[in-house]
mmCIF file with all atom_site columns, C-alpha atoms in Angstrom:
data_model
loop_
_atom_site.group_PDB
_atom_site.id
_atom_site.type_symbol
_atom_site.label_atom_id
_atom_site.label_alt_id
_atom_site.label_comp_id
_atom_site.label_asym_id
_atom_site.label_entity_id
_atom_site.label_seq_id
_atom_site.pdbx_PDB_ins_code
_atom_site.Cartn_x
_atom_site.Cartn_y
_atom_site.Cartn_z
_atom_site.occupancy
_atom_site.B_iso_or_equiv
_atom_site.pdbx_formal_charge
_atom_site.auth_seq_id
_atom_site.auth_comp_id
_atom_site.auth_asym_id
_atom_site.auth_atom_id
_atom_site.pdbx_PDB_model_num
ATOM 1   C CA . MET A 1 1   ? 0.000   0.000   0.000   1.00 45.00 ? 14  MET A CA 1
ATOM 2   C CA . SER A 1 2   ? 1.265   3.496   -0.741  1.00 47.00 ? 15  SER A CA 1
ATOM 3   C CA . ASN A 1 3   ? 0.120   7.023   -0.019  1.00 46.00 ? 16  ASN A CA 1
ATOM 4   C CA . PHE A 1 4   ? 1.274   10.180  -1.766  1.00 41.00 ? 17  PHE A CA 1
ATOM 5   C CA . TYR A 1 5   ? 1.358   13.392  0.269   1.00 36.00 ? 18  TYR A CA 1
ATOM 6   C CA . GLU A 1 6   ? 1.617   16.711  -1.542  1.00 40.00 ? 19  GLU A CA 1
ATOM 7   C CA . LEU A 1 7   ? 3.160   19.728  0.178   1.00 33.00 ? 20  LEU A CA 1
ATOM 8   C CA . GLU A 1 8   ? 2.251   23.394  -0.316  1.00 38.00 ? 21  GLU A CA 1
ATOM 9   C CA . ASN A 1 9   ? 5.329   24.028  -2.452  1.00 36.00 ? 22  ASN A CA 1
ATOM 10  C CA . GLY A 1 10  ? 4.210   21.412  -4.968  1.00 41.00 ? 23  GLY A CA 1
ATOM 11  C CA . SER A 1 11  ? 6.655   18.766  -3.828  1.00 36.00 ? 24  SER A CA 1
ATOM 12  C CA . GLY A 1 12  ? 5.686   15.730  -1.817  1.00 39.00 ? 25  GLY A CA 1
ATOM 13  C CA . PHE A 1 13  ? 6.631   12.284  -0.719  1.00 40.00 ? 26  PHE A CA 1
ATOM 14  C CA . LEU A 1 14  ? 5.558   8.682   -1.241  1.00 47.00 ? 27  LEU A CA 1
ATOM 15  C CA . LEU A 1 15  ? 5.013   6.559   1.867   1.00 45.00 ? 28  LEU A CA 1
ATOM 16  C CA . LEU A 1 16  ? 5.139   2.815   1.321   1.00 48.00 ? 29  LEU A CA 1
ATOM 17  C CA . GLU A 1 17  ? 3.544   0.662   4.002   1.00 47.00 ? 30  GLU A CA 1
ATOM 18  C CA . HIS A 1 18  ? 5.029   -2.785  4.573   1.00 43.00 ? 31  HIS A CA 1
ATOM 19  C CA . GLY A 1 19  ? 4.329   -4.921  7.613   1.00 44.00 ? 32  GLY A CA 1
ATOM 20  C CA . ASN A 1 20  ? 4.753   -2.784  10.703  1.00 41.00 ? 33  ASN A CA 1
ATOM 21  C CA . GLY A 1 21  ? 7.036   -0.263  9.052   1.00 41.00 ? 34  GLY A CA 1
ATOM 22  C CA . TYR A 1 22  ? 7.079   2.530   6.498   1.00 39.00 ? 35  TYR A CA 1
ATOM 23  C CA . LEU A 1 23  ? 9.539   3.504   3.817   1.00 42.00 ? 36  LEU A CA 1
ATOM 24  C CA . LEU A 1 24  ? 9.747   7.136   2.755   1.00 43.00 ? 37  LEU A CA 1
ATOM 25  C CA . LEU A 1 25  ? 10.617  8.050   -0.837  1.00 47.00 ? 38  LEU A CA 1
ATOM 26  C CA . GLU A 1 26  ? 10.923  11.514  -2.332  1.00 49.00 ? 39  GLU A CA 1
ATOM 27  C CA . SER A 1 27  ? 8.349   12.685  -4.843  1.00 46.00 ? 40  SER A CA 1
ATOM 28  C CA . GLY A 1 28  ? 8.979   13.335  -8.509  1.00 58.00 ? 41  GLY A CA 1
ATOM 29  C CA . LEU A 1 29  ? 10.546  10.850  -10.899 1.00 80.00 ? 42  LEU A CA 1
ATOM 30  C CA . LEU A 1 30  ? 11.989  7.961   -8.920  1.00 88.00 ? 43  LEU A CA 1
ATOM 31  C CA . THR A 1 31  ? 15.296  6.616   -10.151 1.00 91.00 ? 44  THR A CA 1
ATOM 32  C CA . LYS A 1 32  ? 16.287  3.032   -10.764 1.00 93.00 ? 45  LYS A CA 1
ATOM 33  C CA . GLN A 1 33  ? 18.631  3.217   -7.787  1.00 92.00 ? 46  GLN A CA 1
ATOM 34  C CA . GLN A 1 34  ? 15.856  4.503   -5.489  1.00 91.00 ? 47  GLN A CA 1
ATOM 35  C CA . LEU A 1 35  ? 13.538  1.706   -6.587  1.00 93.00 ? 48  LEU A CA 1
ATOM 36  C CA . ILE A 1 36  ? 16.232  -0.910  -6.023  1.00 92.00 ? 49  ILE A CA 1
ATOM 37  C CA . ASP A 1 37  ? 17.171  0.534   -2.633  1.00 90.00 ? 50  ASP A CA 1
ATOM 38  C CA . ALA A 1 38  ? 13.528  0.507   -1.551  1.00 90.00 ? 51  ALA A CA 1
ATOM 39  C CA . ALA A 1 39  ? 13.045  -3.106  -2.672  1.00 91.00 ? 52  ALA A CA 1
ATOM 40  C CA . VAL A 1 40  ? 16.215  -4.255  -0.888  1.00 88.00 ? 53  VAL A CA 1
ATOM 41  C CA . GLN A 1 41  ? 15.108  -2.439  2.270   1.00 86.00 ? 54  GLN A CA 1
ATOM 42  C CA . ILE A 1 42  ? 11.663  -4.059  2.198   1.00 87.00 ? 55  ILE A CA 1
ATOM 43  C CA . ALA A 1 43  ? 13.067  -7.495  1.360   1.00 86.00 ? 56  ALA A CA 1
ATOM 44  C CA . GLY A 1 44  ? 15.461  -7.237  4.291   1.00 79.00 ? 57  GLY A CA 1
ATOM 45  C CA . GLY A 1 45  ? 12.685  -6.149  6.643   1.00 73.00 ? 58  GLY A CA 1
ATOM 46  C CA . VAL A 1 46  ? 11.482  -2.570  7.088   1.00 50.00 ? 59  VAL A CA 1
ATOM 47  C CA . GLY A 1 47  ? 12.482  -1.269  10.496  1.00 46.00 ? 60  GLY A CA 1
ATOM 48  C CA . GLY A 1 48  ? 15.352  -3.713  10.870  1.00 45.00 ? 61  GLY A CA 1
ATOM 49  C CA . ASP A 1 49  ? 19.030  -3.184  10.303  1.00 47.00 ? 62  ASP A CA 1
ATOM 50  C CA . VAL A 1 50  ? 19.476  -3.823  6.590   1.00 45.00 ? 63  VAL A CA 1
ATOM 51  C CA . GLN A 1 51  ? 23.257  -3.851  7.050   1.00 48.00 ? 64  GLN A CA 1
ATOM 52  C CA . ILE A 1 52  ? 23.135  -7.114  9.013   1.00 43.00 ? 65  ILE A CA 1
ATOM 53  C CA . SER A 1 53  ? 20.455  -8.696  6.832   1.00 47.00 ? 66  SER A CA 1
ATOM 54  C CA . PRO A 1 54  ? 21.528  -11.568 4.551   1.00 50.00 ? 67  PRO A CA 1
ATOM 55  C CA . LEU A 1 55  ? 20.012  -9.479  1.756   1.00 52.00 ? 68  LEU A CA 1
ATOM 56  C CA . ALA A 1 56  ? 22.384  -6.574  2.377   1.00 50.00 ? 69  ALA A CA 1
ATOM 57  C CA . ASP A 1 57  ? 24.638  -7.791  -0.435  1.00 55.00 ? 70  ASP A CA 1
ATOM 58  C CA . SER A 1 58  ? 21.777  -8.424  -2.854  1.00 59.00 ? 71  SER A CA 1
ATOM 59  C CA . GLU A 1 59  ? 22.115  -5.207  -4.854  1.00 60.00 ? 72  GLU A CA 1
ATOM 60  C CA . MET A 1 60  ? 23.856  -6.975  -7.717  1.00 63.00 ? 73  MET A CA 1
ATOM 61  C CA . THR A 1 61  ? 21.024  -9.507  -7.784  1.00 86.00 ? 74  THR A CA 1
ATOM 62  C CA . ALA A 1 62  ? 18.487  -6.674  -7.621  1.00 88.00 ? 75  ALA A CA 1
ATOM 63  C CA . GLU A 1 63  ? 20.260  -4.935  -10.502 1.00 89.00 ? 76  GLU A CA 1
ATOM 64  C CA . ASP A 1 64  ? 19.931  -8.095  -12.601 1.00 89.00 ? 77  ASP A CA 1
ATOM 65  C CA . LEU A 1 65  ? 16.313  -8.644  -11.609 1.00 93.00 ? 78  LEU A CA 1
ATOM 66  C CA . PHE A 1 66  ? 15.194  -5.043  -12.056 1.00 95.00 ? 79  PHE A CA 1
ATOM 67  C CA . PRO A 1 67  ? 14.185  -5.126  -15.767 1.00 94.00 ? 80  PRO A CA 1
ATOM 68  C CA . LEU A 1 68  ? 12.370  -8.423  -15.182 1.00 95.00 ? 81  LEU A CA 1
ATOM 69  C CA . ALA A 1 69  ? 10.531  -6.929  -12.202 1.00 96.00 ? 82  ALA A CA 1
ATOM 70  C CA . VAL A 1 70  ? 9.481   -3.920  -14.282 1.00 96.00 ? 83  VAL A CA 1
ATOM 71  C CA . ARG A 1 71  ? 8.037   -6.137  -17.020 1.00 96.00 ? 84  ARG A CA 1
ATOM 72  C CA . PHE A 1 72  ? 6.365   -8.451  -14.495 1.00 96.00 ? 85  PHE A CA 1
ATOM 73  C CA . ALA A 1 73  ? 4.763   -5.501  -12.681 1.00 96.00 ? 86  ALA A CA 1
ATOM 74  C CA . CYS A 1 74  ? 3.509   -3.949  -15.936 1.00 96.00 ? 87  CYS A CA 1
ATOM 75  C CA . GLU A 1 75  ? 1.998   -7.205  -17.181 1.00 96.00 ? 88  GLU A CA 1
ATOM 76  C CA . GLN A 1 76  ? 0.436   -7.882  -13.779 1.00 95.00 ? 89  GLN A CA 1
ATOM 77  C CA . MET A 1 77  ? -1.229  -4.465  -13.745 1.00 95.00 ? 90  MET A CA 1
ATOM 78  C CA . LEU A 1 78  ? -2.484  -4.949  -17.296 1.00 95.00 ? 91  LEU A CA 1
ATOM 79  C CA . ARG A 1 79  ? -4.099  -8.246  -16.340 1.00 94.00 ? 92  ARG A CA 1
ATOM 80  C CA . GLU A 1 80  ? -5.815  -6.349  -13.536 1.00 94.00 ? 93  GLU A CA 1
ATOM 81  C CA . GLY A 1 81  ? -7.100  -3.761  -16.008 1.00 91.00 ? 94  GLY A CA 1
ATOM 82  C CA . SER A 1 82  ? -4.837  -0.874  -14.951 1.00 90.00 ? 95  SER A CA 1
ATOM 83  C CA . ILE A 1 83  ? -4.088  0.371   -18.453 1.00 92.00 ? 96  ILE A CA 1
ATOM 84  C CA . GLN A 1 84  ? -3.800  3.929   -17.098 1.00 91.00 ? 97  GLN A CA 1
ATOM 85  C CA . ASP A 1 85  ? -0.620  2.931   -15.264 1.00 92.00 ? 98  ASP A CA 1
ATOM 86  C CA . VAL A 1 86  ? 1.030   1.124   -18.169 1.00 94.00 ? 99  VAL A CA 1
ATOM 87  C CA . GLY A 1 87  ? -0.306  2.765   -21.329 1.00 94.00 ? 100 GLY A CA 1
ATOM 88  C CA . ARG A 1 88  ? 1.739   5.486   -22.989 1.00 93.00 ? 101 ARG A CA 1
ATOM 89  C CA . ILE A 1 89  ? 1.901   7.308   -26.320 1.00 94.00 ? 102 ILE A CA 1
ATOM 90  C CA . TYR A 1 90  ? 4.728   6.421   -28.680 1.00 94.00 ? 103 TYR A CA 1
ATOM 91  C CA . ASN A 1 91  ? 5.603   8.607   -31.640 1.00 94.00 ? 104 ASN A CA 1
ATOM 92  C CA . ILE A 1 92  ? 6.549   6.383   -34.575 1.00 94.00 ? 105 ILE A CA 1
ATOM 93  C CA . ARG A 1 93  ? 8.371   7.688   -37.638 1.00 93.00 ? 106 ARG A CA 1
ATOM 94  C CA . LEU A 1 94  ? 6.839   6.346   -40.856 1.00 92.00 ? 107 LEU A CA 1
ATOM 95  C CA . THR A 1 95  ? 8.063   5.617   -44.351 1.00 89.00 ? 108 THR A CA 1
ATOM 96  C CA . GLU A 1 96  ? 5.832   4.819   -47.310 1.00 86.00 ? 109 GLU A CA 1
ATOM 97  C CA . GLU A 1 97  ? 5.904   1.229   -48.532 1.00 83.00 ? 110 GLU A CA 1
ATOM 98  C CA . ALA A 1 98  ? 3.577   -0.139  -51.230 1.00 76.00 ? 111 ALA A CA 1
ATOM 99  C CA . ASP A 1 99  ? 0.007   0.806   -50.255 1.00 79.00 ? 112 ASP A CA 1
ATOM 100 C CA . TRP A 1 100 ? 0.742   1.522   -46.599 1.00 86.00 ? 113 TRP A CA 1
ATOM 101 C CA . PHE A 1 101 ? 3.160   3.122   -44.173 1.00 90.00 ? 114 PHE A CA 1
ATOM 102 C CA . VAL A 1 102 ? 5.631   1.347   -41.901 1.00 92.00 ? 115 VAL A CA 1
ATOM 103 C CA . GLY A 1 103 ? 7.742   2.263   -38.873 1.00 94.00 ? 116 GLY A CA 1
ATOM 104 C CA . ASN A 1 104 ? 9.800   0.622   -36.156 1.00 94.00 ? 117 ASN A CA 1
ATOM 105 C CA . LEU A 1 105 ? 7.810   -0.578  -33.162 1.00 94.00 ? 118 LEU A CA 1
ATOM 106 C CA . PRO A 1 106 ? 9.426   0.672   -29.925 1.00 94.00 ? 119 PRO A CA 1
ATOM 107 C CA . ALA A 1 107 ? 11.044  -2.158  -27.969 1.00 93.00 ? 120 ALA A CA 1
ATOM 108 C CA . GLU A 1 108 ? 9.163   -1.125  -24.818 1.00 95.00 ? 121 GLU A CA 1
ATOM 109 C CA . VAL A 1 109 ? 5.727   -1.982  -26.287 1.00 96.00 ? 122 VAL A CA 1
ATOM 110 C CA . LEU A 1 110 ? 4.147   -5.111  -24.766 1.00 96.00 ? 123 LEU A CA 1
ATOM 111 C CA . ASN A 1 111 ? 3.013   -6.969  -27.879 1.00 93.00 ? 124 ASN A CA 1
ATOM 112 C CA . ASP A 1 112 ? 0.838   -9.464  -26.008 1.00 92.00 ? 125 ASP A CA 1
ATOM 113 C CA . TYR A 1 113 ? -1.466  -6.732  -24.698 1.00 94.00 ? 126 TYR A CA 1
ATOM 114 C CA . LEU A 1 114 ? -2.357  -4.702  -27.781 1.00 94.00 ? 127 LEU A CA 1
ATOM 115 C CA . ASP A 1 115 ? -6.124  -5.147  -27.563 1.00 91.00 ? 128 ASP A CA 1
ATOM 116 C CA . CYS A 1 116 ? -6.279  -1.785  -25.805 1.00 90.00 ? 129 CYS A CA 1
ATOM 117 C CA . ALA A 1 117 ? -3.937  -0.020  -28.251 1.00 94.00 ? 130 ALA A CA 1
ATOM 118 C CA . TYR A 1 118 ? -5.196  2.636   -30.647 1.00 92.00 ? 131 TYR A CA 1
ATOM 119 C CA . LEU A 1 119 ? -4.250  5.711   -32.693 1.00 92.00 ? 132 LEU A CA 1
ATOM 120 C CA . PRO A 1 120 ? -5.174  8.695   -30.484 1.00 91.00 ? 133 PRO A CA 1
ATOM 121 C CA . ASN A 1 121 ? -5.129  11.283  -33.273 1.00 88.00 ? 134 ASN A CA 1
ATOM 122 C CA . HIS A 1 122 ? -7.518  9.325   -35.480 1.00 85.00 ? 135 HIS A CA 1
ATOM 123 C CA . ILE A 1 123 ? -11.229 9.298   -34.700 1.00 82.00 ? 136 ILE A CA 1
ATOM 124 C CA . TYR A 1 124 ? -11.629 5.856   -36.241 1.00 85.00 ? 137 TYR A CA 1
ATOM 125 C CA . SER A 1 125 ? -8.812  3.321   -36.056 1.00 87.00 ? 138 SER A CA 1
ATOM 126 C CA . ALA A 1 126 ? -8.821  -0.457  -35.997 1.00 89.00 ? 139 ALA A CA 1
ATOM 127 C CA . LYS A 1 127 ? -6.253  -3.204  -35.467 1.00 92.00 ? 140 LYS A CA 1
ATOM 128 C CA . SER A 1 128 ? -6.186  -5.858  -38.178 1.00 92.00 ? 141 SER A CA 1
ATOM 129 C CA . PRO A 1 129 ? -6.106  -9.438  -36.784 1.00 90.00 ? 142 PRO A CA 1
ATOM 130 C CA . ASN A 1 130 ? -2.932  -10.255 -38.726 1.00 92.00 ? 143 ASN A CA 1
ATOM 131 C CA . PHE A 1 131 ? -0.741  -9.001  -41.558 1.00 92.00 ? 144 PHE A CA 1
ATOM 132 C CA . GLN A 1 132 ? -2.527  -11.109 -44.186 1.00 89.00 ? 145 GLN A CA 1
ATOM 133 C CA . ASP A 1 133 ? -5.849  -9.504  -43.320 1.00 88.00 ? 146 ASP A CA 1
ATOM 134 C CA . PHE A 1 134 ? -4.160  -6.118  -43.279 1.00 88.00 ? 147 PHE A CA 1
ATOM 135 C CA . GLN A 1 135 ? -2.928  -6.665  -46.838 1.00 85.00 ? 148 GLN A CA 1
ATOM 136 C CA . ARG A 1 136 ? -6.358  -7.795  -48.025 1.00 79.00 ? 149 ARG A CA 1
ATOM 137 C CA . GLN A 1 137 ? -8.231  -5.059  -46.221 1.00 73.00 ? 150 GLN A CA 1
ATOM 138 C CA . LYS A 1 138 ? -10.382 -2.761  -48.330 1.00 62.00 ? 151 LYS A CA 1
ATOM 139 C CA . PHE A 1 139 ? -8.997  0.464   -47.036 1.00 63.00 ? 152 PHE A CA 1
ATOM 140 C CA . SER A 1 140 ? -11.330 3.294   -46.188 1.00 63.00 ? 153 SER A CA 1
ATOM 141 C CA . ASN A 1 141 ? -10.503 6.973   -45.934 1.00 66.00 ? 154 ASN A CA 1
ATOM 142 C CA . LEU A 1 142 ? -12.547 7.051   -42.725 1.00 74.00 ? 155 LEU A CA 1
ATOM 143 C CA . VAL A 1 143 ? -10.699 4.293   -40.863 1.00 82.00 ? 156 VAL A CA 1
ATOM 144 C CA . SER A 1 144 ? -6.991  4.016   -40.108 1.00 86.00 ? 157 SER A CA 1
ATOM 145 C CA . TYR A 1 145 ? -6.060  0.355   -39.921 1.00 89.00 ? 158 TYR A CA 1
ATOM 146 C CA . TRP A 1 146 ? -2.869  -0.813  -38.240 1.00 93.00 ? 159 TRP A CA 1
ATOM 147 C CA . VAL A 1 147 ? -1.067  -4.045  -37.428 1.00 94.00 ? 160 VAL A CA 1
ATOM 148 C CA . ILE A 1 148 ? 2.206   -5.270  -35.935 1.00 95.00 ? 161 ILE A CA 1
ATOM 149 C CA . HIS A 1 149 ? 4.242   -7.571  -38.173 1.00 94.00 ? 162 HIS A CA 1
ATOM 150 C CA . ASN A 1 150 ? 7.798   -8.830  -37.584 1.00 92.00 ? 163 ASN A CA 1
ATOM 151 C CA . GLY A 1 151 ? 8.485   -6.118  -35.050 1.00 91.00 ? 164 GLY A CA 1
ATOM 152 C CA . SER A 1 152 ? 7.277   -3.313  -37.307 1.00 95.00 ? 165 SER A CA 1
ATOM 153 C CA . PHE A 1 153 ? 4.228   -1.067  -37.117 1.00 95.00 ? 166 PHE A CA 1
ATOM 154 C CA . TYR A 1 154 ? 2.078   -0.822  -40.266 1.00 93.00 ? 167 TYR A CA 1
ATOM 155 C CA . THR A 1 155 ? -0.763  1.595   -40.897 1.00 90.00 ? 168 THR A CA 1
ATOM 156 C CA . THR A 1 156 ? -2.877  2.561   -43.879 1.00 84.00 ? 169 THR A CA 1
ATOM 157 C CA . SER A 1 157 ? -3.446  6.251   -43.481 1.00 73.00 ? 170 SER A CA 1
ATOM 158 C CA . PRO A 1 158 ? -1.466  8.632   -41.303 1.00 64.00 ? 171 PRO A CA 1
ATOM 159 C CA . SER A 1 159 ? -2.594  12.231  -41.148 1.00 58.00 ? 172 SER A CA 1
ATOM 160 C CA . ALA A 1 160 ? -2.199  14.070  -44.431 1.00 54.00 ? 173 ALA A CA 1
ATOM 161 C CA . GLY A 1 161 ? 1.421   14.976  -45.032 1.00 57.00 ? 174 GLY A CA 1
ATOM 162 C CA . ALA A 1 162 ? 2.568   13.380  -41.750 1.00 64.00 ? 175 ALA A CA 1
ATOM 163 C CA . THR A 1 163 ? 5.833   11.448  -41.503 1.00 83.00 ? 176 THR A CA 1
ATOM 164 C CA . ASN A 1 164 ? 5.077   10.078  -38.057 1.00 88.00 ? 177 ASN A CA 1
ATOM 165 C CA . ILE A 1 165 ? 2.120   8.870   -36.021 1.00 91.00 ? 178 ILE A CA 1
ATOM 166 C CA . ASP A 1 166 ? 1.132   8.699   -32.358 1.00 93.00 ? 179 ASP A CA 1
ATOM 167 C CA . PHE A 1 167 ? 0.422   5.185   -31.086 1.00 95.00 ? 180 PHE A CA 1
ATOM 168 C CA . PHE A 1 168 ? -1.116  4.550   -27.664 1.00 95.00 ? 181 PHE A CA 1
ATOM 169 C CA . ALA A 1 169 ? -0.094  1.136   -26.367 1.00 96.00 ? 182 ALA A CA 1
ATOM 170 C CA . PRO A 1 170 ? 0.812   -0.631  -23.133 1.00 96.00 ? 183 PRO A CA 1
ATOM 171 C CA . GLY A 1 171 ? 4.541   -0.706  -22.570 1.00 96.00 ? 184 GLY A CA 1
ATOM 172 C CA . ILE A 1 172 ? 7.247   -0.806  -19.961 1.00 95.00 ? 185 ILE A CA 1
ATOM 173 C CA . PRO A 1 173 ? 8.861   2.484   -18.930 1.00 93.00 ? 186 PRO A CA 1
ATOM 174 C CA . GLU A 1 174 ? 12.113  3.359   -20.636 1.00 91.00 ? 187 GLU A CA 1
ATOM 175 C CA . ILE A 1 175 ? 14.910  2.575   -18.178 1.00 91.00 ? 188 ILE A CA 1
ATOM 176 C CA . PRO A 1 176 ? 17.813  5.049   -18.441 1.00 88.00 ? 189 PRO A CA 1
ATOM 177 C CA . GLN A 1 177 ? 21.344  3.697   -18.433 1.00 89.00 ? 190 GLN A CA 1
ATOM 178 C CA . ASP A 1 178 ? 22.160  6.095   -15.625 1.00 91.00 ? 191 ASP A CA 1
ATOM 179 C CA . ALA A 1 179 ? 20.746  4.541   -12.435 1.00 88.00 ? 192 ALA A CA 1
ATOM 180 C CA . ASN A 1 180 ? 20.270  8.016   -10.949 1.00 88.00 ? 193 ASN A CA 1
ATOM 181 C CA . THR A 1 181 ? 18.089  9.380   -13.751 1.00 90.00 ? 194 THR A CA 1
ATOM 182 C CA . GLY A 1 182 ? 14.356  9.573   -13.029 1.00 89.00 ? 195 GLY A CA 1
ATOM 183 C CA . ILE A 1 183 ? 12.024  7.077   -14.698 1.00 91.00 ? 196 ILE A CA 1
ATOM 184 C CA . GLU A 1 184 ? 8.645   8.287   -15.966 1.00 90.00 ? 197 GLU A CA 1
ATOM 185 C CA . MET A 1 185 ? 5.920   6.171   -14.348 1.00 91.00 ? 198 MET A CA 1
ATOM 186 C CA . THR A 1 186 ? 2.864   6.481   -12.142 1.00 91.00 ? 199 THR A CA 1
ATOM 187 C CA . GLN A 1 187 ? 3.070   6.207   -8.366  1.00 89.00 ? 200 GLN A CA 1
ATOM 188 C CA . ASP A 1 188 ? 1.092   2.948   -8.455  1.00 91.00 ? 201 ASP A CA 1
ATOM 189 C CA . LEU A 1 189 ? 3.467   1.367   -10.957 1.00 94.00 ? 202 LEU A CA 1
ATOM 190 C CA . ALA A 1 190 ? 6.498   2.422   -8.889  1.00 93.00 ? 203 ALA A CA 1
ATOM 191 C CA . ASP A 1 191 ? 4.883   0.858   -5.830  1.00 92.00 ? 204 ASP A CA 1
ATOM 192 C CA . ARG A 1 192 ? 4.213   -2.377  -7.718  1.00 94.00 ? 205 ARG A CA 1
ATOM 193 C CA . ILE A 1 193 ? 7.760   -2.601  -9.116  1.00 95.00 ? 206 ILE A CA 1
ATOM 194 C CA . ILE A 1 194 ? 9.235   -2.167  -5.642  1.00 93.00 ? 207 ILE A CA 1
ATOM 195 C CA . MET A 1 195 ? 7.040   -4.879  -4.158  1.00 93.00 ? 208 MET A CA 1
ATOM 196 C CA . VAL A 1 196 ? 7.631   -7.316  -7.047  1.00 95.00 ? 209 VAL A CA 1
ATOM 197 C CA . LEU A 1 197 ? 11.389  -6.838  -6.795  1.00 94.00 ? 210 LEU A CA 1
ATOM 198 C CA . ALA A 1 198 ? 11.294  -7.245  -3.013  1.00 92.00 ? 211 ALA A CA 1
ATOM 199 C CA . MET A 1 199 ? 9.305   -10.471 -3.323  1.00 92.00 ? 212 MET A CA 1
ATOM 200 C CA . ALA A 1 200 ? 11.739  -11.784 -5.940  1.00 92.00 ? 213 ALA A CA 1
ATOM 201 C CA . LEU A 1 201 ? 14.686  -11.022 -3.667  1.00 90.00 ? 214 LEU A CA 1
ATOM 202 C CA . ARG A 1 202 ? 12.994  -12.945 -0.855  1.00 87.00 ? 215 ARG A CA 1
ATOM 203 C CA . GLY A 1 203 ? 12.356  -15.889 -3.179  1.00 86.00 ? 216 GLY A CA 1
ATOM 204 C CA . GLU A 1 204 ? 8.569   -15.503 -2.961  1.00 89.00 ? 217 GLU A CA 1
ATOM 205 C CA . ILE A 1 205 ? 8.193   -15.194 -6.737  1.00 88.00 ? 218 ILE A CA 1
ATOM 206 C CA . ARG A 1 206 ? 10.432  -16.203 -9.603  1.00 88.00 ? 219 ARG A CA 1
ATOM 207 C CA . LEU A 1 207 ? 11.102  -13.792 -12.448 1.00 88.00 ? 220 LEU A CA 1
ATOM 208 C CA . ALA A 1 208 ? 11.912  -15.447 -15.764 1.00 78.00 ? 221 ALA A CA 1
ATOM 209 C CA . GLY A 1 209 ? 13.773  -13.701 -18.537 1.00 67.00 ? 222 GLY A CA 1
#
């Protein structure tokens, strides 16, 4: 459980409740290092001395598990229907190819959860079931069809004269290489990542790559 408290100056703090203790995190964009530190603290027991915990040396393990915990948390929230915590808008650069337009699908997009994806700048858009149907589709000027094929994004009609397109889809947050750079995510997703990583460190769940 977490609670966010906003101060008069616009800043605030996130209070994570775990067992009989609390863990205080600063507001704003949490960094990878802050998320890992919080998970290690919770896994070792909030309120105890983390320095004498057998998990005190688990940071390397937490570093390895972190991207898996992020994906696990995102997919778990999607299965619970929390698209607002995992969905984001990707801007895809397009090139014209045959009778359609194609662009690279961002690696962060979760391909198994695209039923809730759509084109936010198009009043009518529809996902084709597969690439074969996309190719056979009788294109309409009123509907923008799209499909994912071999890691690429295909669409029939971007906005007139556009060379890119906005695509709303569920995806994992982009993780900066610098562990001290803030990661854009909701408070609820940050909470979930911390708890998933803590549970993995304690051996309560297994994260597969």
